[in-house]
GROMACS .gro file of C-alpha atoms in nm:
model
  457
    1MET     CA    1 -12.010   0.587  -4.617
    2LYS     CA    2 -12.049   0.213  -4.651
    3ASN     CA    3 -11.774  -0.004  -4.483
    4LYS     CA    4 -11.589  -0.234  -4.719
    5ASN     CA    5 -11.429  -0.565  -4.619
    6LYS     CA    6 -11.067  -0.618  -4.705
    7LEU     CA    7 -10.908  -0.937  -4.811
    8TYR     CA    8 -10.562  -1.041  -4.684
    9ASN     CA    9 -10.306  -1.290  -4.847
   10GLN     CA   10 -10.109  -1.564  -4.650
   11TYR     CA   11  -9.851  -1.300  -4.525
   12ASN     CA   12 -10.131  -1.092  -4.371
   13LYS     CA   13 -10.110  -0.816  -4.614
   14PRO     CA   14 -10.419  -0.670  -4.784
   15LEU     CA   15 -10.498  -0.787  -5.124
   16VAL     CA   16 -10.527  -0.520  -5.406
   17SER     CA   17 -10.851  -0.328  -5.353
   18ASP     CA   18 -11.147  -0.369  -5.573
   19GLU     CA   19 -11.132   0.007  -5.613
   20SER     CA   20 -10.806  -0.041  -5.800
   21SER     CA   21 -10.989  -0.239  -6.065
   22ASN     CA   22 -11.150  -0.054  -6.338
   23PHE     CA   23 -11.380  -0.318  -6.466
   24THR     CA   24 -11.637  -0.267  -6.191
   25ASP     CA   25 -11.687   0.078  -6.275
   26ASN     CA   26 -11.915   0.007  -6.564
   27LEU     CA   27 -12.130  -0.241  -6.356
   28SER     CA   28 -12.476  -0.159  -6.245
   29PRO     CA   29 -12.538  -0.119  -5.881
   30GLU     CA   30 -12.749  -0.428  -5.847
   31ILE     CA   31 -12.467  -0.645  -5.991
   32GLN     CA   32 -12.215  -0.484  -5.766
   33ALA     CA   33 -12.436  -0.538  -5.458
   34LEU     CA   34 -12.486  -0.896  -5.563
   35ILE     CA   35 -12.115  -0.951  -5.603
   36GLU     CA   36 -12.049  -0.800  -5.269
   37THR     CA   37 -12.309  -1.003  -5.102
   38ARG     CA   38 -12.162  -1.316  -5.243
   39LEU     CA   39 -11.816  -1.203  -5.134
   40ASN     CA   40 -11.915  -1.126  -4.787
   41SER     CA   41 -12.091  -1.470  -4.764
   42ALA     CA   42 -11.772  -1.636  -4.878
   43ILE     CA   43 -11.559  -1.446  -4.641
   44ASP     CA   44 -11.799  -1.549  -4.350
   45ASP     CA   45 -11.767  -1.914  -4.456
   46LEU     CA   46 -11.401  -1.877  -4.473
   47ARG     CA   47 -11.373  -1.738  -4.117
   48GLU     CA   48 -11.591  -2.037  -3.985
   49LYS     CA   49 -11.354  -2.275  -4.144
   50ASN     CA   50 -11.052  -2.100  -4.011
   51ARG     CA   51 -11.209  -2.099  -3.670
   52ASP     CA   52 -11.267  -2.482  -3.691
   53ASP     CA   53 -10.912  -2.530  -3.811
   54LEU     CA   54 -10.767  -2.337  -3.530
   55LYS     CA   55 -10.960  -2.537  -3.288
   56GLU     CA   56 -10.828  -2.857  -3.437
   57LEU     CA   57 -10.478  -2.717  -3.435
   58ASN     CA   58 -10.523  -2.629  -3.080
   59LYS     CA   59 -10.639  -2.972  -2.994
   60ALA     CA   60 -10.338  -3.127  -3.168
   61HIS     CA   61 -10.090  -2.900  -2.992
   62THR     CA   62 -10.246  -2.946  -2.655
   63ARG     CA   63 -10.223  -3.333  -2.694
   64LYS     CA   64  -9.847  -3.300  -2.784
   65TRP     CA   65  -9.776  -3.087  -2.474
   66LYS     CA   66  -9.973  -3.313  -2.244
   67TRP     CA   67  -9.747  -3.619  -2.351
   68ILE     CA   68  -9.444  -3.393  -2.299
   69THR     CA   69  -9.562  -3.295  -1.951
   70PHE     CA   70  -9.637  -3.649  -1.871
   71ILE     CA   71  -9.301  -3.756  -1.970
   72SER     CA   72  -9.124  -3.492  -1.780
   73CYS     CA   73  -9.319  -3.566  -1.465
   74THR     CA   74  -9.230  -3.934  -1.509
   75ILE     CA   75  -8.867  -3.852  -1.560
   76THR     CA   76  -8.874  -3.619  -1.259
   77VAL     CA   77  -9.031  -3.879  -1.038
   78ILE     CA   78  -8.777  -4.134  -1.146
   79THR     CA   79  -8.503  -3.891  -1.099
   80PHE     CA   80  -8.624  -3.806  -0.752
   81PHE     CA   81  -8.587  -4.167  -0.646
   82TYR     CA   82  -8.303  -4.295  -0.867
   83ALA     CA   83  -8.073  -3.994  -0.923
   84PRO     CA   84  -7.939  -3.961  -0.574
   85LYS     CA   85  -7.791  -4.316  -0.591
   86GLU     CA   86  -7.654  -4.260  -0.937
   87ILE     CA   87  -7.516  -3.918  -0.854
   88TYR     CA   88  -7.339  -4.062  -0.559
   89SER     CA   89  -7.181  -4.325  -0.768
   90TRP     CA   90  -7.104  -4.077  -1.036
   91ILE     CA   91  -6.935  -3.832  -0.790
   92LYS     CA   92  -6.744  -4.134  -0.626
   93GLU     CA   93  -6.627  -4.255  -0.975
   94THR     CA   94  -6.543  -3.890  -1.080
   95VAL     CA   95  -6.343  -3.823  -0.763
   96ALA     CA   96  -6.172  -4.160  -0.796
   97LYS     CA   97  -6.095  -4.091  -1.147
   98GLU     CA   98  -6.038  -3.722  -1.164
   99LEU     CA   99  -5.906  -3.625  -0.801
  100THR     CA  100  -5.641  -3.882  -0.764
  101VAL     CA  101  -5.272  -3.747  -0.688
  102PRO     CA  102  -5.159  -3.799  -1.056
  103GLU     CA  103  -5.462  -3.649  -1.191
  104ILE     CA  104  -5.456  -3.356  -0.945
  105GLU     CA  105  -5.086  -3.308  -1.036
  106LYS     CA  106  -5.178  -3.328  -1.406
  107SER     CA  107  -5.451  -3.071  -1.357
  108ALA     CA  108  -5.230  -2.857  -1.149
  109LYS     CA  109  -4.946  -2.863  -1.405
  110LYS     CA  110  -5.202  -2.778  -1.673
  111MET     CA  111  -5.337  -2.496  -1.478
  112ILE     CA  112  -4.989  -2.370  -1.406
  113GLN     CA  113  -4.895  -2.400  -1.763
  114GLU     CA  114  -5.203  -2.212  -1.870
  115LYS     CA  115  -5.224  -1.956  -1.599
  116MET     CA  116  -4.874  -1.931  -1.450
  117ILE     CA  117  -4.724  -1.739  -1.737
  118GLU     CA  118  -4.990  -1.480  -1.729
  119PHE     CA  119  -4.978  -1.469  -1.355
  120VAL     CA  120  -4.615  -1.431  -1.342
  121ASP     CA  121  -4.612  -1.170  -1.615
  122ASN     CA  122  -4.877  -0.970  -1.435
  123LYS     CA  123  -4.684  -1.003  -1.112
  124MET     CA  124  -4.335  -0.951  -1.270
  125GLU     CA  125  -4.421  -0.653  -1.492
  126PRO     CA  126  -4.423  -0.399  -1.203
  127LEU     CA  127  -4.112  -0.559  -1.062
  128ASN     CA  128  -3.941  -0.541  -1.409
  129THR     CA  129  -4.045  -0.180  -1.439
  130GLN     CA  130  -3.896  -0.114  -1.091
  131ALA     CA  131  -3.589  -0.314  -1.167
  132ASN     CA  132  -3.528  -0.123  -1.490
  133LYS     CA  133  -3.559   0.200  -1.296
  134LEU     CA  134  -3.309   0.050  -1.033
  135LYS     CA  135  -3.080  -0.063  -1.309
  136THR     CA  136  -3.068   0.276  -1.465
  137SER     CA  137  -3.012   0.433  -1.126
  138ALA     CA  138  -2.744   0.173  -1.048
  139GLU     CA  139  -2.575   0.237  -1.378
  140LYS     CA  140  -2.569   0.619  -1.286
  141VAL     CA  141  -2.440   0.544  -0.943
  142GLN     CA  142  -2.183   0.307  -1.087
  143ASP     CA  143  -2.060   0.575  -1.343
  144LYS     CA  144  -2.035   0.821  -1.050
  145LEU     CA  145  -1.858   0.570  -0.836
  146LEU     CA  146  -1.608   0.488  -1.114
  147SER     CA  147  -1.542   0.861  -1.165
  148MET     CA  148  -1.493   0.895  -0.788
  149GLU     CA  149  -1.282   0.574  -0.787
  150THR     CA  150  -1.057   0.722  -1.062
  151ASN     CA  151  -1.021   1.049  -0.878
  152LEU     CA  152  -0.961   0.870  -0.557
  153LYS     CA  153  -0.693   0.652  -0.716
  154LYS     CA  154  -0.539   0.979  -0.859
  155GLU     CA  155  -0.539   1.154  -0.527
  156GLN     CA  156  -0.413   0.830  -0.355
  157LYS     CA  157  -0.129   0.811  -0.599
  158ASN     CA  158  -0.056   1.188  -0.535
  159LEU     CA  159  -0.072   1.138  -0.160
  160THR     CA  160   0.153   0.829  -0.189
  161HIS     CA  161   0.397   1.019  -0.381
  162GLN     CA  162   0.393   1.313  -0.137
  163LEU     CA  163   0.439   1.071   0.162
  164GLU     CA  164   0.726   0.897  -0.019
  165ILE     CA  165   0.891   1.230  -0.069
  166TYR     CA  166   0.824   1.332   0.300
  167LYS     CA  167   0.975   0.991   0.421
  168LEU     CA  168   1.281   1.042   0.188
  169SER     CA  169   1.330   1.389   0.332
  170LEU     CA  170   1.324   1.270   0.684
  171ALA     CA  171   1.562   0.980   0.589
  172ALA     CA  172   1.797   1.234   0.432
  173LYS     CA  173   1.786   1.455   0.728
  174ALA     CA  174   1.867   1.139   0.929
  175GLY     CA  175   2.175   1.070   0.726
  176SER     CA  176   2.057   0.853   0.435
  177ARG     CA  177   2.244   0.952   0.125
  178LYS     CA  178   2.050   0.702  -0.068
  179ALA     CA  179   1.720   0.883   0.007
  180TYR     CA  180   1.881   1.218  -0.069
  181ASN     CA  181   2.005   1.082  -0.421
  182LYS     CA  182   1.661   0.938  -0.484
  183LEU     CA  183   1.515   1.276  -0.425
  184LEU     CA  184   1.766   1.436  -0.671
  185GLU     CA  185   1.678   1.172  -0.947
  186GLU     CA  186   1.309   1.236  -0.892
  187GLN     CA  187   1.359   1.612  -0.932
  188LYS     CA  188   1.519   1.547  -1.264
  189THR     CA  189   1.239   1.295  -1.398
  190ASN     CA  190   0.941   1.444  -1.226
  191PRO     CA  191   0.999   1.789  -1.081
  192SER     CA  192   0.737   1.935  -0.855
  193ASP     CA  193   0.715   2.216  -0.599
  194LEU     CA  194   0.698   1.966  -0.319
  195LEU     CA  195   1.035   1.813  -0.442
  196ASN     CA  196   1.203   2.143  -0.474
  197TYR     CA  197   1.083   2.241  -0.121
  198SER     CA  198   1.204   1.923   0.018
  199ILE     CA  199   1.555   1.938  -0.129
  200LYS     CA  200   1.583   2.299  -0.033
  201ASN     CA  201   1.468   2.216   0.323
  202ILE     CA  202   1.741   1.941   0.350
  203GLU     CA  203   1.994   2.189   0.228
  204LEU     CA  204   1.899   2.439   0.503
  205PHE     CA  205   1.905   2.162   0.754
  206TYR     CA  206   2.265   2.077   0.683
  207ASP     CA  207   2.359   2.440   0.664
  208ALA     CA  208   2.228   2.471   1.013
  209ASP     CA  209   2.397   2.153   1.121
  210ARG     CA  210   2.733   2.295   0.984
  211SER     CA  211   2.677   2.604   1.192
  212GLU     CA  212   2.646   2.418   1.529
  213LEU     CA  213   2.894   2.537   1.789
  214SER     CA  214   2.961   2.190   1.939
  215TYR     CA  215   2.986   1.841   1.812
  216LYS     CA  216   3.037   1.501   1.933
  217LYS     CA  217   3.406   1.404   1.944
  218VAL     CA  218   3.607   1.093   2.032
  219VAL     CA  219   3.684   1.071   2.405
  220SER     CA  220   3.822   0.789   2.634
  221LYS     CA  221   3.551   0.622   2.821
  222GLU     CA  222   3.755   0.644   3.149
  223THR     CA  223   3.787   1.028   3.153
  224MET     CA  224   3.531   1.123   2.909
  225LYS     CA  225   3.797   1.358   2.753
  226ASP     CA  226   4.006   1.359   2.441
  227PRO     CA  227   4.348   1.194   2.533
  228GLY     CA  228   4.490   1.364   2.230
  229TYR     CA  229   4.418   1.131   1.949
  230SER     CA  230   4.650   1.165   1.639
  231THR     CA  231   4.542   1.186   1.283
  232ASP     CA  232   4.623   0.834   1.199
  233GLU     CA  233   4.415   0.705   1.504
  234LEU     CA  234   4.125   0.923   1.407
  235VAL     CA  235   4.128   0.815   1.048
  236TYR     CA  236   4.129   0.451   1.176
  237PHE     CA  237   3.824   0.528   1.388
  238LEU     CA  238   3.664   0.708   1.093
  239LYS     CA  239   3.719   0.415   0.845
  240ASN     CA  240   3.653   0.125   1.073
  241SER     CA  241   3.381   0.207   1.316
  242ASN     CA  242   3.030   0.310   1.226
  243VAL     CA  243   2.969   0.403   1.590
  244LEU     CA  244   3.259   0.639   1.620
  245SER     CA  245   3.274   0.763   1.260
  246LEU     CA  246   3.087   1.085   1.313
  247ALA     CA  247   3.267   1.178   1.627
  248ALA     CA  248   3.600   1.079   1.470
  249ILE     CA  249   3.551   1.317   1.164
  250ASN     CA  250   3.466   1.594   1.405
  251SER     CA  251   3.791   1.534   1.606
  252LEU     CA  252   3.982   1.502   1.277
  253GLY     CA  253   3.841   1.830   1.169
  254ASP     CA  254   3.970   2.010   1.461
  255LEU     CA  255   4.332   1.904   1.382
  256LYS     CA  256   4.309   2.053   1.037
  257SER     CA  257   4.560   1.830   0.885
  258LYS     CA  258   4.606   1.872   0.509
  259SER     CA  259   4.721   1.513   0.488
  260THR     CA  260   4.361   1.390   0.561
  261ILE     CA  261   4.215   1.567   0.270
  262LYS     CA  262   4.224   1.252   0.045
  263GLU     CA  263   4.031   1.065   0.317
  264LEU     CA  264   3.782   1.348   0.364
  265CYS     CA  265   3.716   1.366  -0.015
  266ASP     CA  266   3.655   1.002  -0.027
  267ILE     CA  267   3.406   1.021   0.255
  268ALA     CA  268   3.232   1.329   0.098
  269LEU     CA  269   3.201   1.147  -0.244
  270ASN     CA  270   3.146   0.780  -0.143
  271SER     CA  271   3.003   0.759   0.208
  272ASN     CA  272   2.641   0.636   0.248
  273ASN     CA  273   2.602   0.843   0.558
  274LEU     CA  274   2.491   1.190   0.442
  275ARG     CA  275   2.567   1.350   0.773
  276LEU     CA  276   2.930   1.218   0.767
  277ALA     CA  277   2.964   1.342   0.404
  278THR     CA  278   2.834   1.703   0.491
  279ARG     CA  279   3.082   1.707   0.783
  280ALA     CA  280   3.366   1.616   0.536
  281THR     CA  281   3.272   1.908   0.303
  282LYS     CA  282   3.279   2.132   0.607
  283TYR     CA  283   3.638   2.035   0.701
  284ILE     CA  284   3.752   2.017   0.347
  285GLU     CA  285   3.634   2.393   0.314
  286GLU     CA  286   3.800   2.482   0.648
  287ILE     CA  287   4.131   2.309   0.570
  288THR     CA  288   4.166   2.422   0.197
  289GLU     CA  289   3.961   2.727   0.214
  290GLU     CA  290   3.756   2.626  -0.096
  291LYS     CA  291   3.405   2.747  -0.078
  292ILE     CA  292   3.187   2.429  -0.058
  293ARG     CA  293   2.837   2.403   0.061
  294PRO     CA  294   2.738   2.107   0.267
  295LEU     CA  295   2.566   1.913  -0.014
  296ASP     CA  296   2.774   2.043  -0.294
  297PHE     CA  297   2.943   1.720  -0.381
  298ASP     CA  298   3.002   1.821  -0.742
  299SER     CA  299   3.237   2.095  -0.615
  300VAL     CA  300   3.429   1.839  -0.406
  301GLU     CA  301   3.467   1.621  -0.699
  302ILE     CA  302   3.596   1.904  -0.924
  303PHE     CA  303   3.835   2.009  -0.635
  304TRP     CA  304   3.977   1.664  -0.590
  305ASN     CA  305   4.025   1.612  -0.971
  306ASN     CA  306   4.226   1.935  -0.975
  307ASN     CA  307   4.441   1.840  -0.661
  308LYS     CA  308   4.457   1.463  -0.647
  309ASN     CA  309   4.837   1.488  -0.715
  310ASN     CA  310   4.901   1.732  -0.443
  311ILE     CA  311   5.138   1.555  -0.206
  312GLU     CA  312   5.015   1.753   0.100
  313TYR     CA  313   4.662   1.599   0.056
  314LEU     CA  314   4.781   1.238  -0.003
  315GLY     CA  315   4.792   1.089   0.346
  316ASP     CA  316   4.828   0.714   0.321
  317TYR     CA  317   4.712   0.546   0.634
  318ASP     CA  318   4.690   0.179   0.497
  319GLY     CA  319   5.024   0.104   0.667
  320TYR     CA  320   4.897   0.203   1.003
  321PHE     CA  321   4.568   0.005   0.941
  322ASN     CA  322   4.775  -0.305   0.830
  323PHE     CA  323   4.976  -0.287   1.151
  324ILE     CA  324   4.680  -0.258   1.388
  325GLN     CA  325   4.498  -0.536   1.211
  326GLN     CA  326   4.800  -0.780   1.175
  327SER     CA  327   5.028  -0.725   1.457
  328PRO     CA  328   4.825  -0.896   1.746
  329GLY     CA  329   4.850  -1.234   1.573
  330LYS     CA  330   5.210  -1.201   1.463
  331THR     CA  331   5.521  -1.357   1.661
  332ILE     CA  332   5.784  -1.094   1.745
  333SER     CA  333   6.075  -1.166   1.515
  334THR     CA  334   6.321  -0.953   1.340
  335HIS     CA  335   6.163  -1.026   1.007
  336ASN     CA  336   5.806  -0.941   1.114
  337ILE     CA  337   5.935  -0.625   1.295
  338GLU     CA  338   6.101  -0.501   0.966
  339LEU     CA  339   5.783  -0.582   0.772
  340PHE     CA  340   5.590  -0.370   1.032
  341ILE     CA  341   5.818  -0.078   1.019
  342SER     CA  342   5.800  -0.068   0.642
  343GLU     CA  343   5.424  -0.061   0.668
  344LEU     CA  344   5.430   0.225   0.923
  345ASP     CA  345   5.674   0.407   0.718
  346LYS     CA  346   5.411   0.443   0.440
  347THR     CA  347   5.194   0.631   0.672
  348ILE     CA  348   5.474   0.834   0.844
  349SER     CA  349   5.606   0.953   0.511
  350THR     CA  350   5.280   1.096   0.393
  351ASP     CA  351   5.164   1.248   0.726
  352PRO     CA  352   5.396   1.426   0.957
  353ASN     CA  353   5.129   1.426   1.238
  354ALA     CA  354   5.090   1.042   1.227
  355TYR     CA  355   5.207   1.033   1.587
  356ALA     CA  356   5.076   0.687   1.662
  357SER     CA  357   5.251   0.545   1.366
  358LYS     CA  358   5.576   0.713   1.470
  359CYS     CA  359   5.557   0.580   1.839
  360LEU     CA  360   5.471   0.226   1.720
  361LYS     CA  361   5.790   0.231   1.503
  362ALA     CA  362   5.997   0.353   1.799
  363ASN     CA  363   5.855   0.061   1.992
  364LEU     CA  364   5.962  -0.183   1.714
  365LEU     CA  365   6.314  -0.025   1.691
  366LEU     CA  366   6.349  -0.099   2.057
  367TYR     CA  367   6.288  -0.465   2.006
  368LEU     CA  368   6.582  -0.432   1.742
  369ASN     CA  369   6.779  -0.257   2.019
  370LYS     CA  370   6.809   0.058   1.791
  371ILE     CA  371   6.775   0.266   2.108
  372GLU     CA  372   6.894   0.604   1.965
  373ALA     CA  373   6.674   0.578   1.665
  374ALA     CA  374   6.376   0.517   1.884
  375LYS     CA  375   6.466   0.805   2.118
  376LYS     CA  376   6.491   1.037   1.826
  377ILE     CA  377   6.154   0.956   1.697
  378ILE     CA  378   6.009   0.986   2.050
  379LYS     CA  379   6.171   1.321   2.096
  380GLU     CA  380   6.031   1.458   1.766
  381VAL     CA  381   5.692   1.351   1.864
  382LEU     CA  382   5.712   1.513   2.225
  383GLU     CA  383   5.845   1.828   2.068
  384LYS     CA  384   5.517   1.870   1.859
  385LYS     CA  385   5.278   1.711   2.106
  386ARG     CA  386   5.430   1.730   2.450
  387ASP     CA  387   5.189   1.510   2.637
  388TYR     CA  388   5.109   1.247   2.363
  389ARG     CA  389   5.029   0.937   2.570
  390TRP     CA  390   5.207   0.683   2.350
  391ALA     CA  391   5.526   0.903   2.335
  392LEU     CA  392   5.527   0.912   2.713
  393VAL     CA  393   5.483   0.521   2.737
  394TYR     CA  394   5.754   0.428   2.492
  395ASN     CA  395   5.978   0.694   2.635
  396ALA     CA  396   5.962   0.495   2.960
  397ALA     CA  397   6.055   0.180   2.755
  398THR     CA  398   6.375   0.365   2.621
  399LYS     CA  399   6.464   0.431   2.986
  400ILE     CA  400   6.426   0.063   3.064
  401LYS     CA  401   6.656  -0.017   2.772
  402GLU     CA  402   6.897   0.214   2.933
  403SER     CA  403   6.850   0.049   3.266
  404LYS     CA  404   6.702   0.354   3.416
  405LEU     CA  405   6.410   0.181   3.586
  406ASP     CA  406   6.336   0.445   3.839
  407ASP     CA  407   6.302   0.711   3.556
  408ALA     CA  408   6.078   0.464   3.362
  409ILE     CA  409   5.844   0.412   3.669
  410LYS     CA  410   5.824   0.790   3.724
  411ILE     CA  411   5.734   0.851   3.358
  412ILE     CA  412   5.467   0.568   3.371
  413ASN     CA  413   5.314   0.711   3.688
  414ASN     CA  414   5.297   1.054   3.549
  415SER     CA  415   5.139   0.910   3.231
  416PHE     CA  416   4.890   0.727   3.444
  417ASP     CA  417   4.808   1.046   3.640
  418LYS     CA  418   4.728   1.227   3.319
  419TYR     CA  419   4.584   0.948   3.130
  420PRO     CA  420   4.437   0.678   3.366
  421LEU     CA  421   4.354   0.470   3.055
  422ALA     CA  422   4.310   0.084   3.028
  423GLU     CA  423   4.475   0.080   2.689
  424LEU     CA  424   4.803   0.220   2.836
  425GLU     CA  425   4.786  -0.034   3.130
  426ASN     CA  426   4.729  -0.324   2.891
  427GLU     CA  427   5.012  -0.220   2.659
  428ILE     CA  428   5.256  -0.206   2.953
  429ARG     CA  429   5.145  -0.527   3.113
  430SER     CA  430   5.153  -0.704   2.767
  431ASN     CA  431   5.461  -0.569   2.606
  432SER     CA  432   5.782  -0.758   2.691
  433LEU     CA  433   5.984  -0.428   2.695
  434PHE     CA  434   5.818  -0.348   3.036
  435LYS     CA  435   5.869  -0.688   3.182
  436PRO     CA  436   6.156  -0.548   3.427
  437ILE     CA  437   5.912  -0.325   3.607
  438VAL     CA  438   5.569  -0.475   3.558
  439THR     CA  439   5.583  -0.630   3.907
  440ASP     CA  440   5.700  -0.316   4.081
  441LYS     CA  441   5.460  -0.200   4.347
  442ARG     CA  442   5.550   0.162   4.289
  443ILE     CA  443   5.361   0.163   3.962
  444LYS     CA  444   5.011   0.318   4.020
  445TRP     CA  445   4.808   0.112   3.797
  446PRO     CA  446   4.471   0.274   3.695
  447SER     CA  447   4.297  -0.063   3.751
  448LEU     CA  448   4.391  -0.056   4.128
  449LYS     CA  449   4.254   0.304   4.167
  450ILE     CA  450   3.931   0.196   4.025
  451LYS     CA  451   3.912  -0.113   4.245
  452ASN     CA  452   3.998   0.096   4.558
  453ASN     CA  453   3.733   0.347   4.455
  454HIS     CA  454   3.473   0.065   4.419
  455ASN     CA  455   3.564  -0.061   4.763
  456LEU     CA  456   3.458   0.280   4.910
  457TYR     CA  457   3.107   0.224   4.820
   0.00000   0.00000   0.00000
């Protein structure tokens, strides 16, 4: 099969084949051969022309690149010799311009502004995450601590309350009525098992205290024995001496005098000393046979309201108190003596056992030279209390008034043998009734015995 040449357009795509044309189908073979020969010849000429054009085009392009290469070489040579000096100047100028402190600071600030936020965010993000976790944990811990703090405050409050009750209980046992009353008030407003137990424990304590077999009593410091104090003397100690009050009420209770009930009820209802008040309830019960518990002050109040007009219970000791407090500073005169006697009569008329008041009245009567009246009083006292010390002393004074000095000295020495007391010696030395015998050497003064005893050592 004969090869056929193909024609191509400017886009290097083949032109439409001759075979696609129908007009050649009717030509004779000779004509077709001629046409084909001519076409082939034309194609060959065209090829030659294209080859020549390509050579010319190649020359033109080669010439252009030769100039470019020459210029590049020239620039390279010039740059090799000229550029170092210019680069040095350029670097120097750039450094001077761009790397000065203000420019560096400006560049640094710009870099910081551009990069720092992102940098900080990147660095802080894990920290923020960790901080949030810690915050959450801290909030949980805080809530737990708040809960624990609330519970702790509650427990602390309860513990403080319990400690306060314990302190009040101890204070009440030590004799503080204020502490005991506070416990009773607390029981009404805020009852609790601890309060009930504390109050019951205090009651048992004073029940046991009442059942003791021996108590402190008032004694003389010289003999450490009871010299036979009378009711008015003991009431004076009870009302006027905080040191002797508890011992005085015990000694007073032993006398079981109904005349002292008023004073005992006053102590039970009004004394701030709880131990003293409970002893008062003890002796009220023993004297009146009323059933009264140690701390049952309500029963005492009821009893007194029902018996406050009973003459047996209304001993008035103010007269004796007034004499004791006023007589040392008063001048011995008939007027003052009569005033003192009237004061003492207030006590004597309400308490038949006020022996001290009776003896003091006898002493005052002797100043008025009412010897028989004085002797009668002293006799009554000695019949009831044979060795009462003040009756013995003022009995000696009656003997002096009767000029029986030997009998007076004998009575005084017998008194000192039984009661070697400083109070008796002081009374005899200071009372003008005894002036006739004070210097008599036959008197056995207690102070001389003590001095002689000291000289033995």
